C-alpha positions as a printed Julia matrix, in Angstrom:
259×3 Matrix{Float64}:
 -38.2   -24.46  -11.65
 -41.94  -24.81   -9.78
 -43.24  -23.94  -13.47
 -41.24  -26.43  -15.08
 -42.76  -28.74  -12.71
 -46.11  -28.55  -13.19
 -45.9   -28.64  -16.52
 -43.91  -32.07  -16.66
 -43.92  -35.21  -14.43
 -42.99  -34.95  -10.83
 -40.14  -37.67  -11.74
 -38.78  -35.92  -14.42
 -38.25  -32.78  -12.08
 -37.32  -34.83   -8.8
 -36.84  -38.08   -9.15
 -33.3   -38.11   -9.27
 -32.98  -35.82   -5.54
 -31.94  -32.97   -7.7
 -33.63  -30.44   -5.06
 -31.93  -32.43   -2.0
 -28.9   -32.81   -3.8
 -28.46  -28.59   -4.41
 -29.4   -28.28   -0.74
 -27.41  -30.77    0.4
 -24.43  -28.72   -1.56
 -26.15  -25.03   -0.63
 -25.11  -26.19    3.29
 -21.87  -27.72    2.19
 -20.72  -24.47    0.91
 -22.28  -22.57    3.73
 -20.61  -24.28    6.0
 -17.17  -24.22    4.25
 -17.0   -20.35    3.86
 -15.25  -18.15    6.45
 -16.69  -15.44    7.85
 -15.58  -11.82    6.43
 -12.59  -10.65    8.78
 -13.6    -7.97   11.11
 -11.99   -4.57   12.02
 -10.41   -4.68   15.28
 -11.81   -2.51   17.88
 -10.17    0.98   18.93
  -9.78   -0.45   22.44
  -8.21   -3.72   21.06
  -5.87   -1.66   19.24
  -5.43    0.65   21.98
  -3.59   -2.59   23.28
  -1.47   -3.45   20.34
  -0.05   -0.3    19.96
   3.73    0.58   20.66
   4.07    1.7    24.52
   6.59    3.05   26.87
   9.29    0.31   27.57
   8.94   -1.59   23.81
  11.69    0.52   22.22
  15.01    1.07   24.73
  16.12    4.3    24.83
  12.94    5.93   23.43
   9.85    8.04   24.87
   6.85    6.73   23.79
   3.56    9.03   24.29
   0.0    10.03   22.89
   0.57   12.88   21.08
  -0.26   15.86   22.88
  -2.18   19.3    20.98
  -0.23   20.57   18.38
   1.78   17.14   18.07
  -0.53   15.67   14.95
  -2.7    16.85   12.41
  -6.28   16.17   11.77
  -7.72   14.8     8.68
  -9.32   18.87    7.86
  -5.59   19.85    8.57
  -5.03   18.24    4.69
  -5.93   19.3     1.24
  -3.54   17.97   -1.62
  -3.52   19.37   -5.15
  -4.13   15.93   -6.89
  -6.61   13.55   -5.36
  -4.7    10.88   -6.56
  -1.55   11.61   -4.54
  -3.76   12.08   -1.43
  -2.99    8.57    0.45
   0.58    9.69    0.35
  -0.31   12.78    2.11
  -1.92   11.34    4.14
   0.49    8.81    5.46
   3.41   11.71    5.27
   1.15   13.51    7.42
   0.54   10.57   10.08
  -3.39   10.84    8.97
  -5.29    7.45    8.59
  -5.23    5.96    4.9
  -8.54    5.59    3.36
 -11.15    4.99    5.87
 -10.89    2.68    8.93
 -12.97    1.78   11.23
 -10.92    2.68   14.29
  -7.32    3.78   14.72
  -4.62    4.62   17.46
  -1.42    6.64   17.45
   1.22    7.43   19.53
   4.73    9.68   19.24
   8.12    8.04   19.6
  11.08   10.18   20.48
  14.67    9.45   20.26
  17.32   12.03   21.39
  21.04   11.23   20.6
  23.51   11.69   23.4
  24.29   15.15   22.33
  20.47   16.38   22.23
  19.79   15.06   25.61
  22.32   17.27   27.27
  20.56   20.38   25.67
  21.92   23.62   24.44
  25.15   24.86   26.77
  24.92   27.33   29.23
  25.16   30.79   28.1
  29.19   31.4    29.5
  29.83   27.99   27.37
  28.19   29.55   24.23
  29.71   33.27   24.9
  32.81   31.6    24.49
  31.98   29.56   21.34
  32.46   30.7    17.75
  29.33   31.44   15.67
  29.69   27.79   13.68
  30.46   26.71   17.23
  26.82   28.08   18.38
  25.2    27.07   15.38
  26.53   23.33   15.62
  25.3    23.19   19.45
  22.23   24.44   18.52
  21.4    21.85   15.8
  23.23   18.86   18.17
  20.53   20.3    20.33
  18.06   19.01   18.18
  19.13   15.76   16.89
  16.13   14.46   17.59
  14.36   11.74   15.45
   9.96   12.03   16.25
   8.25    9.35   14.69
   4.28    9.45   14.24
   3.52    5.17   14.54
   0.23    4.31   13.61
  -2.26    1.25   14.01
  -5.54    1.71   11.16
  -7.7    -1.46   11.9
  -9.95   -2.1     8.15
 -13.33   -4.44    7.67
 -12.86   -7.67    5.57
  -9.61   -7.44    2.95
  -9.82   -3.17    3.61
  -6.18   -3.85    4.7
  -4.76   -5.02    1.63
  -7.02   -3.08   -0.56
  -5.68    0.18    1.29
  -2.3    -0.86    1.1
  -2.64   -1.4    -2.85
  -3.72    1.93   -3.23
  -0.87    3.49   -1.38
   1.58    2.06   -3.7
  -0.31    2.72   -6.94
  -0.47    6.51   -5.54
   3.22    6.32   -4.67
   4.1     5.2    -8.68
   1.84    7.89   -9.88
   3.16   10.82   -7.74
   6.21   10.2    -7.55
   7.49   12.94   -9.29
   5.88   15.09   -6.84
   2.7    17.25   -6.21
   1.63   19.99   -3.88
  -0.12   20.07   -1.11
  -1.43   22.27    2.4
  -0.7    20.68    5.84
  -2.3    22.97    8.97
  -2.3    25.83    6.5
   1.19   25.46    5.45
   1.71   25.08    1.67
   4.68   22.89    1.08
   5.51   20.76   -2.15
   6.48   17.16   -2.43
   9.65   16.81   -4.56
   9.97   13.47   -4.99
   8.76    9.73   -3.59
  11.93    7.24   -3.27
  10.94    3.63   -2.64
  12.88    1.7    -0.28
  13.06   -1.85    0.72
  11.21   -3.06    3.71
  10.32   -6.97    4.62
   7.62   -6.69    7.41
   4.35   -7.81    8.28
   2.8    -9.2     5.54
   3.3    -6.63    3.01
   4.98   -3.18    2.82
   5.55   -0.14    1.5
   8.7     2.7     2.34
   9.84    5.29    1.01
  12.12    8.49    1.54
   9.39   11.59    0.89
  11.42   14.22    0.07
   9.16   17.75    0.55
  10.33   21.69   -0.01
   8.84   24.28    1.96
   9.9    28.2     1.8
  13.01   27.34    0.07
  14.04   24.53    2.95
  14.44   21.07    2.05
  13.54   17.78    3.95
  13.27   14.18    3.79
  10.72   12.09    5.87
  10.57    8.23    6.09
   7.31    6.49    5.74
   6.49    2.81    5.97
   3.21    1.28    5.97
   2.56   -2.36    6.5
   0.05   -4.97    6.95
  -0.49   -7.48    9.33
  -4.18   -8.89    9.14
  -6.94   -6.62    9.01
  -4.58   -3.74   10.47
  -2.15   -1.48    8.83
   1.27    0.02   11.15
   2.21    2.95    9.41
   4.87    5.62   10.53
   6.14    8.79    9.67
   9.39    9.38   10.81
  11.78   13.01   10.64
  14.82   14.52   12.63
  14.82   18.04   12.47
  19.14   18.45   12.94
  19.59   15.96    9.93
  16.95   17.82    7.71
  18.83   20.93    8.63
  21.85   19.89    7.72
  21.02   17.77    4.51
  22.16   14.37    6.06
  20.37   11.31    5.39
  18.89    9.31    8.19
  17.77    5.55    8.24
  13.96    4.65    8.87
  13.51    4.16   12.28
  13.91   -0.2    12.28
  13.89   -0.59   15.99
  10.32    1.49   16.78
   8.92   -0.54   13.17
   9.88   -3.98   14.95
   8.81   -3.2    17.76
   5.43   -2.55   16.93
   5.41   -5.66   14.2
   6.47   -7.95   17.28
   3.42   -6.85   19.34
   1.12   -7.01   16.41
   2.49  -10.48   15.64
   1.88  -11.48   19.29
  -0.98  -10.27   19.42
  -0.3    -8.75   23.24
């Protein structure tokens, strides 16, 4: 515009306050745009995350060694399908910048009195023993989650988990901890929380043995909840289960509170 200038009159290239005008506007906008929406710190989330006493009746801990995987623990035969492993696995989706995770346990009334003596069992038939045995571990573990994400990372992570869901859902393979196990099939489910969601029922096969885990993943801000939720008794015996509402509202309630 300077070389326009020179080459016609001064009033033909500012006489009418173009040049204040477009800074006058410039500021305007400035001014009116919102700063991009920042990641919330590990130690913020470190807050927001489910605790001991949110959920009645359940144990709520860090997970100790050998209680969750890390992100080298993971290879999956189709890169597309990996988010899903990912979340099966309790791993972070795509890339936050901080995260925080703890492990929620519920025992029924039958697990929490344990396996019977040994005169009880002696006495017990074989499908007697066996049923004790899996009463004894009617226990549901859920992995819950906070990933905190930079400007809309949230939602664009989110997206991608249930574009990967559509396009696996027929299955794929994949390695957890050096375990080879195969993914038979990704069943959506309905979930209304946060501000968007995904669940599903990930059905997986390993040597021969069949299981189901529940996964839900869902937004609230710049942070994603996600949990991965099995019971070893019900995957044993081939009953279903229900995702684990009270430990998902829980944590939603905090996250909405922001305490």
């Amino acid at each position: 515009m300077s070389a326009v200038c020179v080459t016609f009159t001064v009033t033909a290239c500012g006489g009418d306050g173009g040049e204040e005008n477009d800074g006058k506007k410039a500021k305007a906008v400035g001014e009116s745009a919102e700063p991009a929406a920042k990641a919330l710190t590990a130690g913020e989330l470190e807050k927001l995350v489910i605790a001991q006493g949110d959920v009645k009746g359940r144990e709520v801990k860090k997970p100790g060694k050998g209680e969750a995987f890390e992100a080298g623990d993971l290879t999956v035969e189709k890169a597309a399908c990996k988010p899903v492993a990912q979340v099966l696995s309790a791993l972070p989706a795509g890339k936050p910048a901080a995260s925080a995770q703890r492990l929620v346990v519920h025992k029924s009334e039958k697990a929490g009195k344990g396996i019977p003596p040994v005169d009880e069992l002696a006495d017990m038939t074989d499908q007697e023993v066996e049923d004790a045995t899996l009463d004894s571990l009617d226990i549901t573990k859920t992995q819950t989650s906070l990933w905190s994400y930079d400007a809309d990372g949230a939602h664009q992570t989110l997206a991608t988990l249930r574009k990967a869901a559509k396009k696996c859902a027929g299955g794929f393979r994949m390695t957890i901890d050096g375990e080879k196990q195969r993914v038979t099939e990704i069943a959506e489910e309905k979930m209304s929380v946060g501000e968007e969601a995904v669940a599903w029922t990930v059905g997986t096969k390993q040597d021969d043995t069949d299981a189901d885990t529940k996964v839900v993943v869902f937004r609230k801000g710049t942070t994603l909840a996600g949990f991965s939720s099995f019971n070893i008794a019900s995957m044993t015996r081939g009953e279903a289960y229900g995702q684990p509402t009270a430990v998902i509202n829980a944590q939603a309630a905090k996250l909405a509170n922001g305490t």
